[in-house]
Amino acid sequence: MTEIENLKGAVRARLRRDFNQVRSARDTSRKAHLEVWESKRGGRVIGVEFDHADRLNFWLTRLGMPRDLPSTIERTDKDPNGRGWTDANGDGANSNLSGYKQFVTRPIARLGVKAIDDAVLVLEHLCR
């Protein structure tokens, strides 16, 4: 297995153990390119994109994010903009996030994660 496949497997196992999957308010999303999970302890939400070949994208509300992220996690902040979100460059966010009340109208961030240790840091924070 490649490192990214190991990362995806470890994250999926952790999500199944410590989180509950959240259903979208819109049937049209059908988890396409996005799965949303809520921690069993603390109720914090995370969106996960598993379909990238070189990383996982975690989507978090900025209020629920860990502070002092390591430089190995690529963070991009997105602000609400009508039905979606944009960053300082005008790039949007995964449009399926708008089907989840936990994200709508909230400032969010995309965290690009490539290592298991970085994923564990984020998931541990959400489980507190």
mmCIF file of N, CA and C in Angstrom:
data_model
loop_
_atom_site.group_PDB
_atom_site.id
_atom_site.type_symbol
_atom_site.label_atom_id
_atom_site.label_comp_id
_atom_site.label_asym_id
_atom_site.label_seq_id
_atom_site.Cartn_x
_atom_site.Cartn_y
_atom_site.Cartn_z
ATOM 1 N N MET A 1 0.833 -1.190 0.000
ATOM 2 C CA MET A 1 0.000 0.000 0.000
ATOM 3 C C MET A 1 0.870 1.243 0.000
ATOM 4 N N THR A 2 0.383 2.278 -0.662
ATOM 5 C CA THR A 2 1.107 3.544 -0.666
ATOM 6 C C THR A 2 0.837 4.294 0.633
ATOM 7 N N GLU A 3 1.627 5.316 0.862
ATOM 8 C CA GLU A 3 1.451 6.128 2.070
ATOM 9 C C GLU A 3 0.072 6.788 2.106
ATOM 10 N N ILE A 4 -0.386 7.268 0.963
ATOM 11 C CA ILE A 4 -1.698 7.930 0.935
ATOM 12 C C ILE A 4 -2.818 6.910 1.157
ATOM 13 N N GLU A 5 -2.670 5.695 0.652
ATOM 14 C CA GLU A 5 -3.682 4.661 0.912
ATOM 15 C C GLU A 5 -3.714 4.294 2.392
ATOM 16 N N ASN A 6 -2.545 4.226 3.024
ATOM 17 C CA ASN A 6 -2.477 3.977 4.469
ATOM 18 C C ASN A 6 -3.161 5.096 5.239
ATOM 19 N N LEU A 7 -2.926 6.338 4.812
ATOM 20 C CA LEU A 7 -3.562 7.498 5.450
ATOM 21 C C LEU A 7 -5.079 7.395 5.346
ATOM 22 N N LYS A 8 -5.571 7.121 4.161
ATOM 23 C CA LYS A 8 -7.019 7.029 3.959
ATOM 24 C C LYS A 8 -7.619 5.915 4.807
ATOM 25 N N GLY A 9 -6.960 4.768 4.858
ATOM 26 C CA GLY A 9 -7.455 3.655 5.662
ATOM 27 C C GLY A 9 -7.479 3.972 7.141
ATOM 28 N N ALA A 10 -6.418 4.622 7.634
ATOM 29 C CA ALA A 10 -6.346 4.987 9.052
ATOM 30 C C ALA A 10 -7.423 6.007 9.417
ATOM 31 N N VAL A 11 -7.643 6.986 8.548
ATOM 32 C CA VAL A 11 -8.665 8.007 8.820
ATOM 33 C C VAL A 11 -10.048 7.376 8.788
ATOM 34 N N ARG A 12 -10.296 6.529 7.803
ATOM 35 C CA ARG A 12 -11.620 5.894 7.717
ATOM 36 C C ARG A 12 -11.894 5.048 8.961
ATOM 37 N N ALA A 13 -10.901 4.311 9.443
ATOM 38 C CA ALA A 13 -11.076 3.497 10.652
ATOM 39 C C ALA A 13 -11.356 4.374 11.857
ATOM 40 N N ARG A 14 -10.650 5.483 11.976
ATOM 41 C CA ARG A 14 -10.846 6.387 13.108
ATOM 42 C C ARG A 14 -12.232 7.034 13.061
ATOM 43 N N LEU A 15 -12.667 7.418 11.866
ATOM 44 C CA LEU A 15 -13.997 8.011 11.728
ATOM 45 C C LEU A 15 -15.078 7.021 12.162
ATOM 46 N N ARG A 16 -14.956 5.786 11.731
ATOM 47 C CA ARG A 16 -15.961 4.772 12.093
ATOM 48 C C ARG A 16 -15.985 4.509 13.590
ATOM 49 N N ARG A 17 -14.839 4.635 14.248
ATOM 50 C CA ARG A 17 -14.759 4.355 15.680
ATOM 51 C C ARG A 17 -15.273 5.512 16.533
ATOM 52 N N ASP A 18 -14.881 6.748 16.207
ATOM 53 C CA ASP A 18 -15.115 7.883 17.089
ATOM 54 C C ASP A 18 -16.105 8.928 16.569
ATOM 55 N N PHE A 19 -16.690 8.684 15.398
ATOM 56 C CA PHE A 19 -17.574 9.673 14.780
ATOM 57 C C PHE A 19 -18.833 8.980 14.262
ATOM 58 N N ASN A 20 -19.876 9.761 14.071
ATOM 59 C CA ASN A 20 -21.103 9.298 13.423
ATOM 60 C C ASN A 20 -21.231 10.032 12.099
ATOM 61 N N GLN A 21 -21.604 9.296 11.058
ATOM 62 C CA GLN A 21 -21.770 9.939 9.764
ATOM 63 C C GLN A 21 -23.030 10.797 9.779
ATOM 64 N N VAL A 22 -22.949 11.953 9.144
ATOM 65 C CA VAL A 22 -24.043 12.915 9.098
ATOM 66 C C VAL A 22 -24.682 12.848 7.710
ATOM 67 N N ARG A 23 -25.995 12.814 7.696
ATOM 68 C CA ARG A 23 -26.717 12.821 6.419
ATOM 69 C C ARG A 23 -26.861 14.247 5.910
ATOM 70 N N SER A 24 -26.746 14.394 4.617
ATOM 71 C CA SER A 24 -26.924 15.693 3.980
ATOM 72 C C SER A 24 -28.395 16.071 3.990
ATOM 73 N N ALA A 25 -28.655 17.365 4.079
ATOM 74 C CA ALA A 25 -30.027 17.855 3.992
ATOM 75 C C ALA A 25 -30.537 17.770 2.562
ATOM 76 N N ARG A 26 -29.610 17.574 1.624
ATOM 77 C CA ARG A 26 -29.974 17.466 0.205
ATOM 78 C C ARG A 26 -29.650 16.074 -0.298
ATOM 79 N N ASP A 27 -30.623 15.424 -0.878
ATOM 80 C CA ASP A 27 -30.406 14.080 -1.428
ATOM 81 C C ASP A 27 -29.458 14.103 -2.620
ATOM 82 N N THR A 28 -29.336 15.231 -3.284
ATOM 83 C CA THR A 28 -28.529 15.289 -4.497
ATOM 84 C C THR A 28 -27.034 15.132 -4.221
ATOM 85 N N SER A 29 -26.578 15.367 -2.999
ATOM 86 C CA SER A 29 -25.137 15.282 -2.748
ATOM 87 C C SER A 29 -24.653 13.836 -2.761
ATOM 88 N N ARG A 30 -25.432 12.901 -2.219
ATOM 89 C CA ARG A 30 -25.103 11.476 -2.202
ATOM 90 C C ARG A 30 -23.644 11.204 -1.856
ATOM 91 N N LYS A 31 -23.078 11.980 -0.956
ATOM 92 C CA LYS A 31 -21.700 11.834 -0.509
ATOM 93 C C LYS A 31 -20.693 11.970 -1.654
ATOM 94 N N ALA A 32 -21.079 12.562 -2.784
ATOM 95 C CA ALA A 32 -20.163 12.715 -3.909
ATOM 96 C C ALA A 32 -19.016 13.627 -3.508
ATOM 97 N N HIS A 33 -17.856 13.083 -3.476
ATOM 98 C CA HIS A 33 -16.626 13.821 -3.170
ATOM 99 C C HIS A 33 -16.562 14.352 -1.749
ATOM 100 N N LEU A 34 -17.510 13.995 -0.898
ATOM 101 C CA LEU A 34 -17.505 14.526 0.459
ATOM 102 C C LEU A 34 -18.277 13.600 1.392
ATOM 103 N N GLU A 35 -17.678 13.341 2.542
ATOM 104 C CA GLU A 35 -18.377 12.671 3.636
ATOM 105 C C GLU A 35 -18.289 13.592 4.836
ATOM 106 N N VAL A 36 -19.376 13.704 5.576
ATOM 107 C CA VAL A 36 -19.383 14.549 6.771
ATOM 108 C C VAL A 36 -19.637 13.668 7.984
ATOM 109 N N TRP A 37 -18.835 13.904 9.020
ATOM 110 C CA TRP A 37 -18.879 13.122 10.248
ATOM 111 C C TRP A 37 -18.922 14.064 11.444
ATOM 112 N N GLU A 38 -19.567 13.605 12.517
ATOM 113 C CA GLU A 38 -19.648 14.375 13.760
ATOM 114 C C GLU A 38 -19.086 13.515 14.886
ATOM 115 N N SER A 39 -18.202 14.105 15.691
ATOM 116 C CA SER A 39 -17.574 13.336 16.764
ATOM 117 C C SER A 39 -18.621 12.904 17.787
ATOM 118 N N LYS A 40 -18.470 11.672 18.256
ATOM 119 C CA LYS A 40 -19.389 11.139 19.257
ATOM 120 C C LYS A 40 -19.247 11.898 20.569
ATOM 121 N N ARG A 41 -18.067 12.353 20.841
ATOM 122 C CA ARG A 41 -17.800 13.133 22.044
ATOM 123 C C ARG A 41 -17.502 14.561 21.613
ATOM 124 N N GLY A 42 -18.292 15.494 22.001
ATOM 125 C CA GLY A 42 -18.066 16.890 21.657
ATOM 126 C C GLY A 42 -18.900 17.409 20.508
ATOM 127 N N GLY A 43 -19.370 16.522 19.624
ATOM 128 C CA GLY A 43 -20.254 16.933 18.539
ATOM 129 C C GLY A 43 -19.628 17.826 17.491
ATOM 130 N N ARG A 44 -18.299 17.813 17.368
ATOM 131 C CA ARG A 44 -17.645 18.638 16.342
ATOM 132 C C ARG A 44 -17.714 17.924 15.002
ATOM 133 N N VAL A 45 -17.843 18.720 13.956
ATOM 134 C CA VAL A 45 -18.080 18.183 12.621
ATOM 135 C C VAL A 45 -16.829 18.315 11.746
ATOM 136 N N ILE A 46 -16.673 17.328 10.839
ATOM 137 C CA ILE A 46 -15.582 17.350 9.873
ATOM 138 C C ILE A 46 -16.103 16.815 8.546
ATOM 139 N N GLY A 47 -15.753 17.502 7.476
ATOM 140 C CA GLY A 47 -16.006 17.003 6.139
ATOM 141 C C GLY A 47 -14.708 16.419 5.608
ATOM 142 N N VAL A 48 -14.793 15.298 4.902
ATOM 143 C CA VAL A 48 -13.593 14.641 4.398
ATOM 144 C C VAL A 48 -13.761 14.326 2.916
ATOM 145 N N GLU A 49 -12.761 14.708 2.142
ATOM 146 C CA GLU A 49 -12.688 14.337 0.732
ATOM 147 C C GLU A 49 -11.604 13.268 0.602
ATOM 148 N N PHE A 50 -12.019 12.065 0.234
ATOM 149 C CA PHE A 50 -11.101 10.940 0.091
ATOM 150 C C PHE A 50 -10.608 10.746 -1.342
ATOM 151 N N ASP A 51 -11.096 11.531 -2.301
ATOM 152 C CA ASP A 51 -10.856 11.223 -3.708
ATOM 153 C C ASP A 51 -9.605 11.851 -4.320
ATOM 154 N N HIS A 52 -8.757 12.497 -3.538
ATOM 155 C CA HIS A 52 -7.519 13.061 -4.076
ATOM 156 C C HIS A 52 -6.406 12.016 -4.023
ATOM 157 N N ALA A 53 -5.538 12.017 -5.009
ATOM 158 C CA ALA A 53 -4.473 11.015 -5.101
ATOM 159 C C ALA A 53 -3.293 11.321 -4.188
ATOM 160 N N ASP A 54 -3.151 12.577 -3.757
ATOM 161 C CA ASP A 54 -1.950 12.966 -3.008
ATOM 162 C C ASP A 54 -2.212 13.481 -1.597
ATOM 163 N N ARG A 55 -3.485 13.523 -1.172
ATOM 164 C CA ARG A 55 -3.805 14.084 0.149
ATOM 165 C C ARG A 55 -5.258 13.790 0.491
ATOM 166 N N LEU A 56 -5.615 14.070 1.735
ATOM 167 C CA LEU A 56 -7.013 14.131 2.159
ATOM 168 C C LEU A 56 -7.317 15.594 2.417
ATOM 169 N N ASN A 57 -8.489 16.024 2.063
ATOM 170 C CA ASN A 57 -8.940 17.363 2.441
ATOM 171 C C ASN A 57 -9.914 17.220 3.588
ATOM 172 N N PHE A 58 -9.603 17.894 4.686
ATOM 173 C CA PHE A 58 -10.510 18.000 5.818
ATOM 174 C C PHE A 58 -11.159 19.375 5.741
ATOM 175 N N TRP A 59 -12.458 19.424 5.954
ATOM 176 C CA TRP A 59 -13.198 20.684 6.020
ATOM 177 C C TRP A 59 -13.696 20.846 7.445
ATOM 178 N N LEU A 60 -13.364 21.973 8.059
ATOM 179 C CA LEU A 60 -13.766 22.257 9.440
ATOM 180 C C LEU A 60 -14.317 23.656 9.540
ATOM 181 N N THR A 61 -15.231 23.861 10.491
ATOM 182 C CA THR A 61 -15.587 25.238 10.814
ATOM 183 C C THR A 61 -14.378 25.820 11.538
ATOM 184 N N ARG A 62 -14.089 27.071 11.308
ATOM 185 C CA ARG A 62 -12.884 27.648 11.905
ATOM 186 C C ARG A 62 -12.955 27.699 13.424
ATOM 187 N N LEU A 63 -14.159 27.799 13.998
ATOM 188 C CA LEU A 63 -14.272 27.787 15.454
ATOM 189 C C LEU A 63 -13.895 26.431 16.039
ATOM 190 N N GLY A 64 -14.024 25.366 15.265
ATOM 191 C CA GLY A 64 -13.727 24.034 15.761
ATOM 192 C C GLY A 64 -12.335 23.527 15.440
ATOM 193 N N MET A 65 -11.490 24.408 14.915
ATOM 194 C CA MET A 65 -10.166 23.976 14.472
ATOM 195 C C MET A 65 -9.138 23.962 15.592
ATOM 196 N N PRO A 66 -8.165 23.063 15.473
ATOM 197 C CA PRO A 66 -7.046 23.115 16.414
ATOM 198 C C PRO A 66 -6.195 24.350 16.137
ATOM 199 N N ARG A 67 -5.601 24.881 17.180
ATOM 200 C CA ARG A 67 -4.683 26.017 17.016
ATOM 201 C C ARG A 67 -3.291 25.489 16.731
ATOM 202 N N ASP A 68 -2.444 26.338 16.220
ATOM 203 C CA ASP A 68 -1.038 26.007 15.997
ATOM 204 C C ASP A 68 -0.858 24.735 15.177
ATOM 205 N N LEU A 69 -1.440 24.721 14.006
ATOM 206 C CA LEU A 69 -1.269 23.580 13.113
ATOM 207 C C LEU A 69 0.178 23.516 12.618
ATOM 208 N N PRO A 70 0.705 22.317 12.442
ATOM 209 C CA PRO A 70 2.063 22.210 11.909
ATOM 210 C C PRO A 70 2.120 22.685 10.457
ATOM 211 N N SER A 71 3.291 23.060 10.001
ATOM 212 C CA SER A 71 3.458 23.567 8.636
ATOM 213 C C SER A 71 3.201 22.487 7.583
ATOM 214 N N THR A 72 3.148 21.236 7.992
ATOM 215 C CA THR A 72 2.890 20.136 7.060
ATOM 216 C C THR A 72 1.416 20.031 6.674
ATOM 217 N N ILE A 73 0.546 20.743 7.378
ATOM 218 C CA ILE A 73 -0.881 20.788 7.031
ATOM 219 C C ILE A 73 -1.125 22.078 6.266
ATOM 220 N N GLU A 74 -1.650 21.945 5.048
ATOM 221 C CA GLU A 74 -1.924 23.105 4.212
ATOM 222 C C GLU A 74 -3.315 23.656 4.549
ATOM 223 N N ARG A 75 -3.354 24.853 5.101
ATOM 224 C CA ARG A 75 -4.620 25.461 5.525
ATOM 225 C C ARG A 75 -5.043 26.552 4.548
ATOM 226 N N THR A 76 -6.325 26.493 4.151
ATOM 227 C CA THR A 76 -6.912 27.535 3.316
ATOM 228 C C THR A 76 -8.235 27.939 3.948
ATOM 229 N N ASP A 77 -8.325 29.189 4.374
ATOM 230 C CA ASP A 77 -9.558 29.705 4.971
ATOM 231 C C ASP A 77 -10.539 30.111 3.883
ATOM 232 N N LYS A 78 -11.811 29.832 4.141
ATOM 233 C CA LYS A 78 -12.892 30.174 3.217
ATOM 234 C C LYS A 78 -13.987 30.893 4.004
ATOM 235 N N ASP A 79 -14.493 31.963 3.434
ATOM 236 C CA ASP A 79 -15.548 32.734 4.079
ATOM 237 C C ASP A 79 -16.863 32.560 3.340
ATOM 238 N N PRO A 80 -17.982 32.598 4.086
ATOM 239 C CA PRO A 80 -19.292 32.439 3.447
ATOM 240 C C PRO A 80 -19.510 33.503 2.373
ATOM 241 N N ASN A 81 -20.119 33.070 1.275
ATOM 242 C CA ASN A 81 -20.388 33.963 0.157
ATOM 243 C C ASN A 81 -21.678 33.480 -0.501
ATOM 244 N N GLY A 82 -22.805 33.937 0.017
ATOM 245 C CA GLY A 82 -24.088 33.469 -0.505
ATOM 246 C C GLY A 82 -24.298 32.015 -0.111
ATOM 247 N N ARG A 83 -24.467 31.134 -1.103
ATOM 248 C CA ARG A 83 -24.683 29.707 -0.827
ATOM 249 C C ARG A 83 -23.384 28.925 -0.708
ATOM 250 N N GLY A 84 -22.250 29.573 -0.922
ATOM 251 C CA GLY A 84 -20.979 28.867 -0.894
ATOM 252 C C GLY A 84 -19.939 29.592 -0.072
ATOM 253 N N TRP A 85 -18.688 29.376 -0.405
ATOM 254 C CA TRP A 85 -17.558 29.982 0.299
ATOM 255 C C TRP A 85 -16.489 30.328 -0.715
ATOM 256 N N THR A 86 -15.699 31.345 -0.404
ATOM 257 C CA THR A 86 -14.543 31.678 -1.231
ATOM 258 C C THR A 86 -13.374 32.047 -0.328
ATOM 259 N N ASP A 87 -12.172 31.915 -0.895
ATOM 260 C CA ASP A 87 -10.972 32.317 -0.157
ATOM 261 C C ASP A 87 -10.452 33.636 -0.723
ATOM 262 N N ALA A 88 -9.308 34.071 -0.265
ATOM 263 C CA ALA A 88 -8.741 35.356 -0.682
ATOM 264 C C ALA A 88 -8.451 35.389 -2.183
ATOM 265 N N ASN A 89 -8.247 34.229 -2.800
ATOM 266 C CA ASN A 89 -7.983 34.156 -4.241
ATOM 267 C C ASN A 89 -9.253 34.013 -5.070
ATOM 268 N N GLY A 90 -10.408 33.953 -4.406
ATOM 269 C CA GLY A 90 -11.672 33.786 -5.111
ATOM 270 C C GLY A 90 -12.029 32.339 -5.399
ATOM 271 N N ASP A 91 -11.204 31.399 -4.917
ATOM 272 C CA ASP A 91 -11.491 29.982 -5.114
ATOM 273 C C ASP A 91 -12.565 29.530 -4.137
ATOM 274 N N GLY A 92 -13.423 28.644 -4.578
ATOM 275 C CA GLY A 92 -14.541 28.191 -3.757
ATOM 276 C C GLY A 92 -14.208 26.985 -2.899
ATOM 277 N N ALA A 93 -15.249 26.428 -2.322
ATOM 278 C CA ALA A 93 -15.145 25.241 -1.467
ATOM 279 C C ALA A 93 -15.990 24.138 -2.097
ATOM 280 N N ASN A 94 -15.917 22.955 -1.541
ATOM 281 C CA ASN A 94 -16.738 21.846 -1.998
ATOM 282 C C ASN A 94 -18.203 22.248 -1.853
ATOM 283 N N SER A 95 -18.919 22.313 -2.953
ATOM 284 C CA SER A 95 -20.307 22.799 -2.922
ATOM 285 C C SER A 95 -21.223 21.889 -2.120
ATOM 286 N N ASN A 96 -20.843 20.623 -1.933
ATOM 287 C CA ASN A 96 -21.679 19.715 -1.150
ATOM 288 C C ASN A 96 -21.739 20.102 0.321
ATOM 289 N N LEU A 97 -20.805 20.928 0.783
ATOM 290 C CA LEU A 97 -20.849 21.389 2.178
ATOM 291 C C LEU A 97 -22.132 22.156 2.476
ATOM 292 N N SER A 98 -22.698 22.804 1.459
ATOM 293 C CA SER A 98 -23.913 23.596 1.678
ATOM 294 C C SER A 98 -25.117 22.734 2.023
ATOM 295 N N GLY A 99 -25.013 21.426 1.869
ATOM 296 C CA GLY A 99 -26.089 20.529 2.250
ATOM 297 C C GLY A 99 -26.053 20.125 3.712
ATOM 298 N N TYR A 100 -25.128 20.695 4.471
ATOM 299 C CA TYR A 100 -24.972 20.350 5.887
ATOM 300 C C TYR A 100 -25.126 21.607 6.736
ATOM 301 N N LYS A 101 -26.146 21.608 7.593
ATOM 302 C CA LYS A 101 -26.430 22.789 8.420
ATOM 303 C C LYS A 101 -25.243 23.158 9.304
ATOM 304 N N GLN A 102 -24.393 22.203 9.622
ATOM 305 C CA GLN A 102 -23.244 22.461 10.495
ATOM 306 C C GLN A 102 -22.219 23.398 9.836
ATOM 307 N N PHE A 103 -22.258 23.516 8.513
ATOM 308 C CA PHE A 103 -21.299 24.365 7.802
ATOM 309 C C PHE A 103 -21.908 25.660 7.262
ATOM 310 N N VAL A 104 -23.188 25.632 6.929
ATOM 311 C CA VAL A 104 -23.829 26.761 6.249
ATOM 312 C C VAL A 104 -23.637 28.054 7.041
ATOM 313 N N THR A 105 -23.236 29.090 6.336
ATOM 314 C CA THR A 105 -23.006 30.467 6.825
ATOM 315 C C THR A 105 -21.836 30.589 7.806
ATOM 316 N N ARG A 106 -21.075 29.547 8.019
ATOM 317 C CA ARG A 106 -19.949 29.629 8.957
ATOM 318 C C ARG A 106 -18.625 29.752 8.196
ATOM 319 N N PRO A 107 -17.688 30.510 8.744
ATOM 320 C CA PRO A 107 -16.341 30.516 8.170
ATOM 321 C C PRO A 107 -15.736 29.120 8.331
ATOM 322 N N ILE A 108 -15.114 28.628 7.270
ATOM 323 C CA ILE A 108 -14.563 27.278 7.288
ATOM 324 C C ILE A 108 -13.104 27.309 6.839
ATOM 325 N N ALA A 109 -12.444 26.180 6.968
ATOM 326 C CA ALA A 109 -11.084 26.024 6.468
ATOM 327 C C ALA A 109 -10.932 24.644 5.861
ATOM 328 N N ARG A 110 -10.136 24.591 4.808
ATOM 329 C CA ARG A 110 -9.754 23.312 4.217
ATOM 330 C C ARG A 110 -8.343 23.008 4.708
ATOM 331 N N LEU A 111 -8.185 21.830 5.269
ATOM 332 C CA LEU A 111 -6.866 21.385 5.717
ATOM 333 C C LEU A 111 -6.420 20.249 4.808
ATOM 334 N N GLY A 112 -5.354 20.482 4.056
ATOM 335 C CA GLY A 112 -4.774 19.443 3.210
ATOM 336 C C GLY A 112 -3.803 18.617 4.045
ATOM 337 N N VAL A 113 -4.111 17.332 4.192
ATOM 338 C CA VAL A 113 -3.338 16.448 5.064
ATOM 339 C C VAL A 113 -2.717 15.328 4.232
ATOM 340 N N LYS A 114 -1.415 15.082 4.479
ATOM 341 C CA LYS A 114 -0.709 14.040 3.728
ATOM 342 C C LYS A 114 -0.090 12.975 4.622
ATOM 343 N N ALA A 115 -0.129 13.162 5.929
ATOM 344 C CA ALA A 115 0.533 12.231 6.846
ATOM 345 C C ALA A 115 -0.429 11.796 7.952
ATOM 346 N N ILE A 116 -0.282 10.559 8.384
ATOM 347 C CA ILE A 116 -1.149 10.009 9.429
ATOM 348 C C ILE A 116 -1.040 10.823 10.717
ATOM 349 N N ASP A 117 0.166 11.219 11.102
ATOM 350 C CA ASP A 117 0.329 11.998 12.334
ATOM 351 C C ASP A 117 -0.462 13.298 12.288
ATOM 352 N N ASP A 118 -0.481 13.953 11.131
ATOM 353 C CA ASP A 118 -1.243 15.197 10.996
ATOM 354 C C ASP A 118 -2.746 14.931 11.078
ATOM 355 N N ALA A 119 -3.197 13.859 10.462
ATOM 356 C CA ALA A 119 -4.621 13.501 10.523
ATOM 357 C C ALA A 119 -5.025 13.200 11.960
ATOM 358 N N VAL A 120 -4.187 12.459 12.676
ATOM 359 C CA VAL A 120 -4.479 12.117 14.067
ATOM 360 C C VAL A 120 -4.574 13.381 14.913
ATOM 361 N N LEU A 121 -3.697 14.343 14.691
ATOM 362 C CA LEU A 121 -3.731 15.602 15.445
ATOM 363 C C LEU A 121 -5.088 16.283 15.292
ATOM 364 N N VAL A 122 -5.586 16.363 14.074
ATOM 365 C CA VAL A 122 -6.875 17.013 13.809
ATOM 366 C C VAL A 122 -8.018 16.202 14.408
ATOM 367 N N LEU A 123 -8.031 14.902 14.185
ATOM 368 C CA LEU A 123 -9.122 14.064 14.678
ATOM 369 C C LEU A 123 -9.147 14.007 16.210
ATOM 370 N N GLU A 124 -7.988 13.955 16.833
ATOM 371 C CA GLU A 124 -7.918 13.975 18.300
ATOM 372 C C GLU A 124 -8.540 15.250 18.844
ATOM 373 N N HIS A 125 -8.221 16.371 18.216
ATOM 374 C CA HIS A 125 -8.782 17.663 18.650
ATOM 375 C C HIS A 125 -10.305 17.646 18.577
ATOM 376 N N LEU A 126 -10.850 17.066 17.522
ATOM 377 C CA LEU A 126 -12.302 17.043 17.348
ATOM 378 C C LEU A 126 -12.999 16.108 18.337
ATOM 379 N N CYS A 127 -12.265 15.179 18.894
ATOM 380 C CA CYS A 127 -12.850 14.196 19.830
ATOM 381 C C CYS A 127 -12.797 14.670 21.277
ATOM 382 N N ARG A 128 -12.260 15.821 21.545
ATOM 383 C CA ARG A 128 -12.182 16.315 22.927
ATOM 384 C C ARG A 128 -13.503 16.856 23.389
#
